mmCIF file of C-alpha atoms and ligand atoms in Angstrom:
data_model
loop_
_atom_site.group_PDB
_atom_site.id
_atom_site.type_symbol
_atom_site.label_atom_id
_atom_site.label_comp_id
_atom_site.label_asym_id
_atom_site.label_seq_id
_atom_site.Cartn_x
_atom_site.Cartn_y
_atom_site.Cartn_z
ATOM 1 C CA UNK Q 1 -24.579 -0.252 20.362
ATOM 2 C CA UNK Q 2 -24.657 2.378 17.723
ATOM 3 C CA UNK Q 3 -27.867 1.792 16.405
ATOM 4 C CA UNK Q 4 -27.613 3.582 13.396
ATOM 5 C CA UNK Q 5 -24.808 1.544 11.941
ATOM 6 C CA UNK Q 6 -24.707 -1.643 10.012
ATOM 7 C CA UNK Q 7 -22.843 -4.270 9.583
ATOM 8 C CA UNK Q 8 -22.895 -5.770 5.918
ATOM 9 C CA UNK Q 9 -21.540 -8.603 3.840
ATOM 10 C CA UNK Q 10 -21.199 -9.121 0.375
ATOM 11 C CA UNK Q 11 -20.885 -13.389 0.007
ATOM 12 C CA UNK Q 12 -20.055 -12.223 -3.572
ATOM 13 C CA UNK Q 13 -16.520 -10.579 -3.389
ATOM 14 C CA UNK Q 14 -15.472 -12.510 -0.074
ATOM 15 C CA UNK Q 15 -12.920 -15.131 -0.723
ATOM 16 C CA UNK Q 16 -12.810 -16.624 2.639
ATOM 17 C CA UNK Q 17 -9.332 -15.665 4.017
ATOM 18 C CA UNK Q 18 -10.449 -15.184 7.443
ATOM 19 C CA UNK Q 19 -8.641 -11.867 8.070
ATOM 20 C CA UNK Q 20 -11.653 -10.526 9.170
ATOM 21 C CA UNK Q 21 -13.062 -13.020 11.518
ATOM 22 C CA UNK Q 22 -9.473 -13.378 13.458
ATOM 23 C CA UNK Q 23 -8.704 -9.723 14.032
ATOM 24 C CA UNK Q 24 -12.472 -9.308 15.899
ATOM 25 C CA UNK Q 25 -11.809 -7.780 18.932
ATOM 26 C CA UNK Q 26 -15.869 -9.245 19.311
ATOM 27 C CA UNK Q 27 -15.699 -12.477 17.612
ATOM 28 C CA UNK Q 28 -18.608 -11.341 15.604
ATOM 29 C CA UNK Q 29 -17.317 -13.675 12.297
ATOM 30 C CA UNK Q 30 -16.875 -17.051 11.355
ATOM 31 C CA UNK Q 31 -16.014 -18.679 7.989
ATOM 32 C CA UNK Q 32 -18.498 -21.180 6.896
ATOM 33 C CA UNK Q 33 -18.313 -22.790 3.728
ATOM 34 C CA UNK Q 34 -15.330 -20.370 2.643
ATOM 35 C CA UNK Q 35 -17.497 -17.661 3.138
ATOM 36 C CA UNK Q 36 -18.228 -14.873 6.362
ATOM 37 C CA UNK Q 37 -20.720 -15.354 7.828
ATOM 38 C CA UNK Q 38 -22.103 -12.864 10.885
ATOM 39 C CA UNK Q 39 -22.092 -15.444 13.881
ATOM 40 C CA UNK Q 40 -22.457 -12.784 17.122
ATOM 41 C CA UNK Q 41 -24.428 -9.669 15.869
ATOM 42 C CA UNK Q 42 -25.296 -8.382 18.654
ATOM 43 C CA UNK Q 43 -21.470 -8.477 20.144
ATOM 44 C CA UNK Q 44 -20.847 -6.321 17.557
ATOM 45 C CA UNK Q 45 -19.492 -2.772 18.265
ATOM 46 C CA UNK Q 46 -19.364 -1.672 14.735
ATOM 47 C CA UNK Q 47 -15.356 -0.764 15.084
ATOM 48 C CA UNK Q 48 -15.173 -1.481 11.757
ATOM 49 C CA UNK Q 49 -11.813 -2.890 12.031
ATOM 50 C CA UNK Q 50 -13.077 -5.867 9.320
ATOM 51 C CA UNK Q 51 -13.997 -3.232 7.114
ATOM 52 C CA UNK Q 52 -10.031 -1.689 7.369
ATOM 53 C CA UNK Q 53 -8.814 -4.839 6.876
ATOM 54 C CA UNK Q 54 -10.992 -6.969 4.597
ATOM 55 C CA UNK Q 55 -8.370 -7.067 1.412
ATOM 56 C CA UNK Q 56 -12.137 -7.826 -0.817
ATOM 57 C CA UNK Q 57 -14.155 -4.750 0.655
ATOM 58 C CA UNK Q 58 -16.541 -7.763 0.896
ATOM 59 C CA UNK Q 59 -17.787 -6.522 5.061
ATOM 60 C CA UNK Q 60 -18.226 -2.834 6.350
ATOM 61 C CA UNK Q 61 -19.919 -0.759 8.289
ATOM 62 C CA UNK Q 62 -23.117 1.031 6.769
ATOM 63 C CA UNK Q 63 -24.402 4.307 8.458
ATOM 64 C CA UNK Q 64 -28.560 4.676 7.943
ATOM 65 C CA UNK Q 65 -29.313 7.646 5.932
ATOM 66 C CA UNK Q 66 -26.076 7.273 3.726
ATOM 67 C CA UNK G 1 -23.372 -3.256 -2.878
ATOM 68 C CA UNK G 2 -19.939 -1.781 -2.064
ATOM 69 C CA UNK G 3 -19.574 0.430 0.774
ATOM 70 C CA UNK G 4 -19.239 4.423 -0.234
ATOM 71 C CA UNK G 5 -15.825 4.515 -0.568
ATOM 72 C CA UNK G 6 -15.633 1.764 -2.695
ATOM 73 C CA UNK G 7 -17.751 2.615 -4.535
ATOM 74 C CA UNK G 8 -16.381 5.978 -5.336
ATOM 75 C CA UNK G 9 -13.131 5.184 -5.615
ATOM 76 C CA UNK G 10 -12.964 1.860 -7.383
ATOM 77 C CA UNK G 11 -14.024 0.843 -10.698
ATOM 78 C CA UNK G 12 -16.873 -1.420 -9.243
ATOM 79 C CA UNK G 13 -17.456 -3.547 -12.316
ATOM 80 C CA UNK G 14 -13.673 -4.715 -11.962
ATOM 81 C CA UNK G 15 -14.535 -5.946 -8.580
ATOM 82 C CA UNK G 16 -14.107 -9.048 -7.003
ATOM 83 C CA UNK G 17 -10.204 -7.933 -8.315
ATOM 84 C CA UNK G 18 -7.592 -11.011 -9.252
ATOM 85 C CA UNK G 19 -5.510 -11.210 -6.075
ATOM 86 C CA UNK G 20 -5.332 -14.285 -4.632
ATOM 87 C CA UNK G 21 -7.463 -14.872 -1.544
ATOM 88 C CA UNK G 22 -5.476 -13.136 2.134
ATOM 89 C CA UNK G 23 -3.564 -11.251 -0.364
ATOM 90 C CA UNK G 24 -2.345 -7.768 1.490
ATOM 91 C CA UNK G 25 -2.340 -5.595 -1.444
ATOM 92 C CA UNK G 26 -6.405 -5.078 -1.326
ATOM 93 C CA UNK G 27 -5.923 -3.931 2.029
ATOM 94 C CA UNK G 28 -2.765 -0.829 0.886
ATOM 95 C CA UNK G 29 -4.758 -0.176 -1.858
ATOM 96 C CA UNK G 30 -7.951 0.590 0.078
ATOM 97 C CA UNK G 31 -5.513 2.496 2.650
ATOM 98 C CA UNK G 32 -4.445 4.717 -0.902
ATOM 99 C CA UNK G 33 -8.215 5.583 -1.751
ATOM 100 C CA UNK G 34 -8.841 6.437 1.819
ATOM 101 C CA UNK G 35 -6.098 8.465 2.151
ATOM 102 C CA UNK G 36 -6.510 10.439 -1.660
ATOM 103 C CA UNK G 37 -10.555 10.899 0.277
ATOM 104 C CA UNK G 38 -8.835 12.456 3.486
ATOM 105 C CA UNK G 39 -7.229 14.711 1.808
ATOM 106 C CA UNK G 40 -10.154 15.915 0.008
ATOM 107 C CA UNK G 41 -8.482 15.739 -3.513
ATOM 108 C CA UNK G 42 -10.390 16.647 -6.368
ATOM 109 C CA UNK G 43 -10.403 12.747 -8.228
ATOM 110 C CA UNK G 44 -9.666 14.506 -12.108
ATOM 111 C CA UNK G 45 -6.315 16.233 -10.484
ATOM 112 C CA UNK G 46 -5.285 12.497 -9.169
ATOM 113 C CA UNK G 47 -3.322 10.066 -10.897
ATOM 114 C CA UNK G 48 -2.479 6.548 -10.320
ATOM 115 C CA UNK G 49 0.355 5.212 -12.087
ATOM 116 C CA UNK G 50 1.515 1.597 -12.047
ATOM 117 C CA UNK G 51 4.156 -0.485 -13.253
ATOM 118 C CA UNK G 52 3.814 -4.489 -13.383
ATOM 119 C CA UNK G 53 3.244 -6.832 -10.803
ATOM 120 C CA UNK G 54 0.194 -8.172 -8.889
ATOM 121 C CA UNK G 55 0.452 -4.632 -6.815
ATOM 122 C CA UNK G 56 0.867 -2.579 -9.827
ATOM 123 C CA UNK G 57 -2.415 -3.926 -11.063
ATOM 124 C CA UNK G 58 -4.269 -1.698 -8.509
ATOM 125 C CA UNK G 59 -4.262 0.652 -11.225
ATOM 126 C CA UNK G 60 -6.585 -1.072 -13.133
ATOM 127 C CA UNK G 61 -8.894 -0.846 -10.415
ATOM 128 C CA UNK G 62 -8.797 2.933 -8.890
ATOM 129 C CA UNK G 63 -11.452 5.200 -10.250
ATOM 130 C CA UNK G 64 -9.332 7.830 -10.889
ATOM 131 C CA UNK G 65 -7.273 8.792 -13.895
ATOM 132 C CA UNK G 66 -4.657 5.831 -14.382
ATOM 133 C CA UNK G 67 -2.031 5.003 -16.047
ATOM 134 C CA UNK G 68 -0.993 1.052 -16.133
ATOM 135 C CA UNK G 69 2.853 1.368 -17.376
ATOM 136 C CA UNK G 70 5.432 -1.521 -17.816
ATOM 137 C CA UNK G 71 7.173 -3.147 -15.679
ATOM 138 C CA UNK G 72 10.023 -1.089 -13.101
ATOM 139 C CA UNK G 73 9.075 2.186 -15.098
ATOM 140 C CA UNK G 74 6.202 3.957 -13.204
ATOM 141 C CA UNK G 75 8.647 6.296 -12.113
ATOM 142 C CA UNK G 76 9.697 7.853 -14.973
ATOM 143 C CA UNK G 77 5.739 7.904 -16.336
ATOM 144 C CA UNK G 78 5.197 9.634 -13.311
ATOM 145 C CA UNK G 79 7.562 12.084 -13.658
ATOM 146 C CA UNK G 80 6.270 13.031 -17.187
ATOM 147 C CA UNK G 81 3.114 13.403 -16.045
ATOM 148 C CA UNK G 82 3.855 15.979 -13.126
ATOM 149 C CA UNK G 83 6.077 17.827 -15.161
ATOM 150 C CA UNK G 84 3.489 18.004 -17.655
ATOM 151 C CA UNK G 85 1.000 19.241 -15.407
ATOM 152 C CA UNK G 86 2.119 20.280 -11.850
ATOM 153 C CA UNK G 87 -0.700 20.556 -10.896
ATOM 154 C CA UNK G 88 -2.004 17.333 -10.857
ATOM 155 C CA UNK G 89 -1.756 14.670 -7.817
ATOM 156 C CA UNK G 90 0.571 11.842 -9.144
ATOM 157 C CA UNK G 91 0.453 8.790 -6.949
ATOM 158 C CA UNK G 92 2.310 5.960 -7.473
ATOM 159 C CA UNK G 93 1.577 2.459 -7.166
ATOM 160 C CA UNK G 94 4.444 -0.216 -7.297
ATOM 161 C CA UNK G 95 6.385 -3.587 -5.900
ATOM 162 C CA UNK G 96 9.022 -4.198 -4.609
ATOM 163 C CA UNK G 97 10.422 -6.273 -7.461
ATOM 164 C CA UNK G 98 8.936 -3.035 -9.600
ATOM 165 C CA UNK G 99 10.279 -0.350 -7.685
ATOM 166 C CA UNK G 100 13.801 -1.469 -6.253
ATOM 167 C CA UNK G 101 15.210 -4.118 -9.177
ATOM 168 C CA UNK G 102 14.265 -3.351 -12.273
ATOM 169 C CA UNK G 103 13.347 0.204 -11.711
ATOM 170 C CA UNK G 104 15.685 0.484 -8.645
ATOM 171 C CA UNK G 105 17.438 3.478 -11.206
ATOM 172 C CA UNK G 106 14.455 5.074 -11.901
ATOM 173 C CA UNK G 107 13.692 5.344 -8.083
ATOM 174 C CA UNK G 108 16.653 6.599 -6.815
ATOM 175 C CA UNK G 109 16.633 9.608 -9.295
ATOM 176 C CA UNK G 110 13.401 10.472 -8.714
ATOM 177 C CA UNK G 111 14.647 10.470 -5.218
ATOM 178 C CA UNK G 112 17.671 13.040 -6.142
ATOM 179 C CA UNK G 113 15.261 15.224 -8.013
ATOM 180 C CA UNK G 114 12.794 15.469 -5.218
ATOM 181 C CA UNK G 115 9.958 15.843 -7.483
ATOM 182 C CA UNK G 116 6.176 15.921 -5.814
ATOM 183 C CA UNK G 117 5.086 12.720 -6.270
ATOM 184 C CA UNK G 118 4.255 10.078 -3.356
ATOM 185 C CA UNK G 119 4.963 6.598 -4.235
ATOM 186 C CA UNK G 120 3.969 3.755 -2.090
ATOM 187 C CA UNK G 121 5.397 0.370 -2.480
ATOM 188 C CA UNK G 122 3.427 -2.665 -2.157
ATOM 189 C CA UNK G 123 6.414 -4.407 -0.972
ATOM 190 C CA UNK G 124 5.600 -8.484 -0.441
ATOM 191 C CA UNK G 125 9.670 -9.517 -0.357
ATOM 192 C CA UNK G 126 8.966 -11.520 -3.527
ATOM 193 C CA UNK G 127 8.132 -11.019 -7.385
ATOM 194 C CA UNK G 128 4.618 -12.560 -6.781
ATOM 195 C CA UNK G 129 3.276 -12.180 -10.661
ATOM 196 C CA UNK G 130 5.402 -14.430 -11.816
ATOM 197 C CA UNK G 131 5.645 -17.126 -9.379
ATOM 198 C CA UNK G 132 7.718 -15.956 -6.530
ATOM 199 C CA UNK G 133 11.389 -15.294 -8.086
ATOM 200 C CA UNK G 134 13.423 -13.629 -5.351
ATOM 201 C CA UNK G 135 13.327 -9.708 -4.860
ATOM 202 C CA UNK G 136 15.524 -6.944 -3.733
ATOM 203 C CA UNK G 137 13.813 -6.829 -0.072
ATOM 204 C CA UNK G 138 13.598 -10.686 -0.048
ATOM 205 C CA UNK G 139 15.114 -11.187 3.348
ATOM 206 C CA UNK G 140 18.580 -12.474 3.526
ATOM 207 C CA UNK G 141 18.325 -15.828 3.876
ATOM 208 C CA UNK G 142 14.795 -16.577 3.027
ATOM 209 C CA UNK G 143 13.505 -18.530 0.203
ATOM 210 C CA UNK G 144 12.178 -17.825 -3.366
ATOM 211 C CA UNK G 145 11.584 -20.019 -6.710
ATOM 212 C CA UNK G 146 15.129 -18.916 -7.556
ATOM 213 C CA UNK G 147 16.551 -18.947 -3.887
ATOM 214 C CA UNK G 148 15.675 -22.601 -2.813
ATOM 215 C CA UNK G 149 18.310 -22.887 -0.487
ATOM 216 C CA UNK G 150 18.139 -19.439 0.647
ATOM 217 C CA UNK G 151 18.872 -16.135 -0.793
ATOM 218 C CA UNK G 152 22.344 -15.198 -0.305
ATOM 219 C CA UNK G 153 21.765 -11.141 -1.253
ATOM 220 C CA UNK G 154 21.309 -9.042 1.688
ATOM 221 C CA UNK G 155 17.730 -7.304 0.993
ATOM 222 C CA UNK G 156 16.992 -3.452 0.742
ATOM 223 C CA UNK G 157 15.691 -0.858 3.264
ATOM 224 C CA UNK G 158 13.452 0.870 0.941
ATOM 225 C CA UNK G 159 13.204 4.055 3.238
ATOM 226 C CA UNK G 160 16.706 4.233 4.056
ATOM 227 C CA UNK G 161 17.365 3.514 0.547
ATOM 228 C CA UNK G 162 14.544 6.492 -0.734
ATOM 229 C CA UNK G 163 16.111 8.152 2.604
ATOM 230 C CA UNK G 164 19.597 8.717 1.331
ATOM 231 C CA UNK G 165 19.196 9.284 -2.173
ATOM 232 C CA UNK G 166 17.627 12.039 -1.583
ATOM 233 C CA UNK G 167 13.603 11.639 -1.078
ATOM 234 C CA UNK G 168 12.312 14.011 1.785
ATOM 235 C CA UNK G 169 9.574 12.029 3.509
ATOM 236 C CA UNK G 170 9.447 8.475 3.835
ATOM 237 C CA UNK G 171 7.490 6.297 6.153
ATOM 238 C CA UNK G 172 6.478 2.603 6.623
ATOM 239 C CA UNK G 173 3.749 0.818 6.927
ATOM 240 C CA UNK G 174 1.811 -2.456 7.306
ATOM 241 C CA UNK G 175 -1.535 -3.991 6.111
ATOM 242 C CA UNK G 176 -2.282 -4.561 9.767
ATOM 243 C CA UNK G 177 -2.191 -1.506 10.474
ATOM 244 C CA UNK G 178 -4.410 0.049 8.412
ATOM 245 C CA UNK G 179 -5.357 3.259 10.018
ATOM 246 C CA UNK G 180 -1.976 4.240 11.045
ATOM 247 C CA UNK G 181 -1.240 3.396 6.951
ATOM 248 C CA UNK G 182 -4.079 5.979 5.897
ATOM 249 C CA UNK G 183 -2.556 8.619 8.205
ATOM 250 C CA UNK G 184 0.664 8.082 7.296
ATOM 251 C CA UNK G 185 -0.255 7.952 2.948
ATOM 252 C CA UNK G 186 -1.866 11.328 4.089
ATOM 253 C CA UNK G 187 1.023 12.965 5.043
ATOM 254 C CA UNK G 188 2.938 11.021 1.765
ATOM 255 C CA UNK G 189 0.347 12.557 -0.472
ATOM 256 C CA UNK G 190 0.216 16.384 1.517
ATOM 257 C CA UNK G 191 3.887 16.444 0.861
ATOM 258 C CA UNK G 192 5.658 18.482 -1.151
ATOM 259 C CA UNK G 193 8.436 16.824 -2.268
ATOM 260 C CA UNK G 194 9.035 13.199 -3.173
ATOM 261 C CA UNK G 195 7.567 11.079 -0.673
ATOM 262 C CA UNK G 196 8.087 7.393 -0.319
ATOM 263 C CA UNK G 197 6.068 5.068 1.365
ATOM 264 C CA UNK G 198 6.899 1.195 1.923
ATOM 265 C CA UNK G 199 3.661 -0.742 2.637
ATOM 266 C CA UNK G 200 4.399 -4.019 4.073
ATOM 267 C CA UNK G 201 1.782 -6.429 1.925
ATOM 268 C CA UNK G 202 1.520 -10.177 2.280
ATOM 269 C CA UNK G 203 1.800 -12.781 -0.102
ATOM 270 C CA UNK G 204 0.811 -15.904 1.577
ATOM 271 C CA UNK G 205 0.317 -17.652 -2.262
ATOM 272 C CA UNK G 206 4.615 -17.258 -2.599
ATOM 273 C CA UNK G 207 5.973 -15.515 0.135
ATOM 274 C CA UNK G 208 4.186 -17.357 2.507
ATOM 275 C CA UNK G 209 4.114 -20.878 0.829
ATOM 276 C CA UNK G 210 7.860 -20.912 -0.174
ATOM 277 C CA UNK G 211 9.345 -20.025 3.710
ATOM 278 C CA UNK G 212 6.698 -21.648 5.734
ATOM 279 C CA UNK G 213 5.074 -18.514 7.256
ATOM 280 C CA UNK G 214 1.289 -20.019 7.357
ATOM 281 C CA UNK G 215 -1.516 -18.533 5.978
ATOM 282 C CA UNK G 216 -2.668 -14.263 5.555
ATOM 283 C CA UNK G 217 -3.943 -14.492 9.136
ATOM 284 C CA UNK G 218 -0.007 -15.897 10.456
ATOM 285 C CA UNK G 219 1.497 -13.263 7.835
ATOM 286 C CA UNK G 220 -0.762 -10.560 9.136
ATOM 287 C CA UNK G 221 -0.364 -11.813 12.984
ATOM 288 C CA UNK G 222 3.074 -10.955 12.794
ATOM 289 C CA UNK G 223 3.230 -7.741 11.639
ATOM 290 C CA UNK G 224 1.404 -7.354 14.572
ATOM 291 C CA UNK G 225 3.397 -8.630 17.017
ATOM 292 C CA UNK G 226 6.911 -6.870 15.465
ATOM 293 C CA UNK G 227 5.900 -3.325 14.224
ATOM 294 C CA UNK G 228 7.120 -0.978 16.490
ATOM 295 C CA UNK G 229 6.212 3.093 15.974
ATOM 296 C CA UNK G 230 8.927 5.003 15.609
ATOM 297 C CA UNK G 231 7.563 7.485 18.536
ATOM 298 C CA UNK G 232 7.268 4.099 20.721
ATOM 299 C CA UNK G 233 10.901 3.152 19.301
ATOM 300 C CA UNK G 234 12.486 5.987 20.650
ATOM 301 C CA UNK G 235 11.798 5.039 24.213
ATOM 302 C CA UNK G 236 13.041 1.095 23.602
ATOM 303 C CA UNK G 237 16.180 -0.185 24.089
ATOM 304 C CA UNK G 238 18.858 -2.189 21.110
ATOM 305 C CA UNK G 239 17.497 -5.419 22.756
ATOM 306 C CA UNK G 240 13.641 -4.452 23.096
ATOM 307 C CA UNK G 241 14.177 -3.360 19.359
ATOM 308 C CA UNK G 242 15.801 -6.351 17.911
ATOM 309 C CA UNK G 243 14.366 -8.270 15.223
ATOM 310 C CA UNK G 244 11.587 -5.052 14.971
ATOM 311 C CA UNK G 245 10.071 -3.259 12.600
ATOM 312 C CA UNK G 246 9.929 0.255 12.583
ATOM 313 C CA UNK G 247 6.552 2.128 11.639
ATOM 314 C CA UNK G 248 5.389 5.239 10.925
ATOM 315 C CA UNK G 249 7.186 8.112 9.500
ATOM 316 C CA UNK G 250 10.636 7.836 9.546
ATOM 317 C CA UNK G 251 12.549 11.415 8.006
ATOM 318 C CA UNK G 252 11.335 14.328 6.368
ATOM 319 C CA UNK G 253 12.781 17.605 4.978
ATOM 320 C CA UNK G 254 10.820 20.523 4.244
ATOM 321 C CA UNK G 255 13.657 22.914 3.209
ATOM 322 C CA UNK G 256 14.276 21.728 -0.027
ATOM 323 C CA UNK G 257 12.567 22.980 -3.233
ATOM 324 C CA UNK G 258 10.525 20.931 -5.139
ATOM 325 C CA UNK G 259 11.635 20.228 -8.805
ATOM 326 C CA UNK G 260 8.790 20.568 -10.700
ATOM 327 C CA UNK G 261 8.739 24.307 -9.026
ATOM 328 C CA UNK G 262 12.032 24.845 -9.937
ATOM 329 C CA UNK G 263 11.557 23.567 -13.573
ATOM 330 C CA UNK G 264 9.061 26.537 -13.918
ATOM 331 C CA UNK G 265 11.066 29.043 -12.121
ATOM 332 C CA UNK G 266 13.468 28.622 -15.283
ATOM 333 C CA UNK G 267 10.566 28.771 -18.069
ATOM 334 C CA UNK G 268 9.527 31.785 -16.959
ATOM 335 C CA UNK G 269 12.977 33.443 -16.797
ATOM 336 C CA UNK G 270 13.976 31.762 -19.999
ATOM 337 C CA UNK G 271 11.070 30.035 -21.814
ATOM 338 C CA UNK G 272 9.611 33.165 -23.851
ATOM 339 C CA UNK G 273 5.683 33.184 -24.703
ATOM 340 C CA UNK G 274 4.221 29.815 -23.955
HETATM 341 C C1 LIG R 301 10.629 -5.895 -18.878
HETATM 342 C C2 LIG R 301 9.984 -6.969 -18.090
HETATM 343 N N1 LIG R 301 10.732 -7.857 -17.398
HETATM 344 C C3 LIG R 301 10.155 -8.828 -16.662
HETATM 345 C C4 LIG R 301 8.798 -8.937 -16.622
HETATM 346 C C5 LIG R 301 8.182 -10.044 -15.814
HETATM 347 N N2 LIG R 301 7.606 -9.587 -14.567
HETATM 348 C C6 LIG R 301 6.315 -9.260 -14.467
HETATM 349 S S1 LIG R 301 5.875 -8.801 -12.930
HETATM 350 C C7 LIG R 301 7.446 -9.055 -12.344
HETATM 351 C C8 LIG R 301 7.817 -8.884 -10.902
HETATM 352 C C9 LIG R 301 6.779 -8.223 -10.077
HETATM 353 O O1 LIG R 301 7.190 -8.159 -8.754
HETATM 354 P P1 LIG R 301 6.715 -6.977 -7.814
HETATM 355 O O2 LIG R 301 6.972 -5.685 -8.456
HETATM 356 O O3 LIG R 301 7.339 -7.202 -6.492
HETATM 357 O O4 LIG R 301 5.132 -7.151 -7.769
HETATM 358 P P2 LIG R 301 4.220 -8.253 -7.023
HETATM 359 O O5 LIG R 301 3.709 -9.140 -8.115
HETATM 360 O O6 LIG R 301 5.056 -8.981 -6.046
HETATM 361 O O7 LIG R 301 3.146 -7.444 -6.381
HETATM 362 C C10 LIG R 301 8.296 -9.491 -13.379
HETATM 363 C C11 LIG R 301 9.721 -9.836 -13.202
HETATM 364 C C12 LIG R 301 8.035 -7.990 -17.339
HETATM 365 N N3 LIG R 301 6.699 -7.999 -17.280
HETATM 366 N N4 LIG R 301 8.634 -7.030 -18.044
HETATM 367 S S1 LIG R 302 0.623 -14.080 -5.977
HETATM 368 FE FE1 LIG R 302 0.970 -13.094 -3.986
HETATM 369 S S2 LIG R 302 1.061 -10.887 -4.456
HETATM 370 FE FE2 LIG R 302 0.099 -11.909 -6.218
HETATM 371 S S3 LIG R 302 -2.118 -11.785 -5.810
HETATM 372 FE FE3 LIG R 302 -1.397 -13.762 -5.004
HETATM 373 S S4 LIG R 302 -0.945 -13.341 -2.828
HETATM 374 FE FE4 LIG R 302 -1.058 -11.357 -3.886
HETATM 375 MG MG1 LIG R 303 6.511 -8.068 -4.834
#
């Protein structure tokens, strides 16, 4: 799947809401400990829907050579 | 590390911001930035203005030039700043307790005046700063701090409200719906006129708490499940519609001049040398 694209987390700014790990059309996430975490990579198909929705901008999408 | 648009459009080293965990204001306020990036607007000519509120602090956090007022006054700030300088992009960002109580008077003139500016209301039914006091758009019937057995005001249609006092684009939106938000903040912001924007937020901390709706995710779900698109409206029927939500945009007039145009229309005829 759209190998040039990346999915990223920053444990820093993510409080743990679980907004992002419901609305996966992929089931990619998971809260652990409060935190994302990236259960399913390889599931993923970098929609970036987490990114639209993540209220902390703590998970998006990061395109190689940006 | 941020992603790009954060980190051009936020002030980074504010970030992780103050709202409470779920909350759907960081999701309308990354729809704003977005939407001031689709449009390709140069970030000096854009201006955030704020009142008070946990949504009106979004100002604090927007890389661009900002102006954190007090609270239910944004509007009039706003309109002294496009007057001022036409030229400039004046966005504003507001709540519902902000926008439609205690500058309910504000709005509505801005509304009559159709001056350029798009406002977008983080509208959470509640005053969530201070620890969930009813608000105008708290539903009827629904609780607050100060409604505990229900609030018997019937709540505000901000669009129809904006609608009929004279605004000439307004449009809804969720923080579910996030792209269809961005879109529709686009056409807010391209505008020329005053455009006004009611973002459906969550406050699960309040809101949520005080009338048993279950956590962001629950809050979020059902926006889901009961926004309907206007264009998908059109083809349902009174029942299919009931207990809805209609997206999208939802009137527009392009016909009618702008005020800050007509302002200088009447300096040059009258004002002299500048
Ligand atoms: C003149 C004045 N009156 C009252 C307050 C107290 N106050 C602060 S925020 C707020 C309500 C905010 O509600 P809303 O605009 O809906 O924003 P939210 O926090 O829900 O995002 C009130 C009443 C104030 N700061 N200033
Ligand atoms: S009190 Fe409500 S509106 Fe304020 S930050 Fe918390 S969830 Fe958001
Ligand atoms: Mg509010």
């Amino acid at each position: 799947m759209e190998n040039n694209k990346k999915l990223v987390i920053n444990p820093k700014w993510c409080k743990g809401c679980g907004i992002c790990a419901e609305f996966c059309p992929k089931d990619v996430l998971k809260i652990v400990h409060n935190k994302v975490q990236i259960v399913n990579d390889e599931a993923c198909i970098k929609c970036g829907l987490c990114e639209l929705r993540c209220p902390d901008y703590a998970i998006y999408i990061e395109k190689e050579g940006e | 590390m941020p992603s790009k648009l954060i980190e051009k459009t936020m002030r980074v080293n504010r970030l992780p911001h103050i709202w409470c965990p779920g909350c759907g204001h960081g999701i309308l306020m990354r729809d704003v930035a977005q939407a001031i990036e689709n449009c390709g607007l140069d970030p000096d000519k854009v201006v955030i203005v704020s009142g008070i509120g946990c949504s009106s602090r979004a100002a604090g956090y927007m890389n661009y030039n900002t102006l954190h007022t007090t609270h239910g006054r944004a509007i009039a700030f706003a309109t002294g700043v496009k007057l001022a300088n036409p030229e400039l992009n004046v966005i504003v960002i507001t709540g519902d307790g902000d926008a439609t109580a205690i500058g309910g008077n504000h709005l509505i003139h801005a509304c009559r005046r159709n001056i350029d500016l798009t406002v977008i209301v983080f509208n959470n039914n509640i005053y969530g700063m201070t620890g969930g006091q009813y608000s105008p758009t708290t539903p009827h019937g629904e609780k607050g701090t100060t409604a505990p057995y229900g609030n018997i005001d019937y709540n505000f249609d901000i669009p129809q409200l904006a609608q009929a006092a004279g605004a000439t684009f307004t449009g809804r939106c969720t923080a579910y719906h996030a792209q269809q938000a961005i879109k529709l903040i686009e056409a807010g912001i391209k505008h020329h006129g005053f455009s006004l924007i009611e973002g459906l937020s969550v406050c699960p901390t309040y809101y949520g708490r005080k009338n048993k709706k279950g956590d962001s995710v629950k809050m979020l779900s059902w926006q889901k499940d009961n926004a309907v698109d206007v264009k998908a409206a059109a083809k349902m029927t009174p029942e299919q519609l009931e207990g809805k939500i209609l997206i999208g945009e939802l009137s527009r007039v392009d016909n009618k001049e702008e005020y800050t145009d007509m302002y200088m229309k009447i300096i040059e005829k009258v004002g002299g040398d500048k």
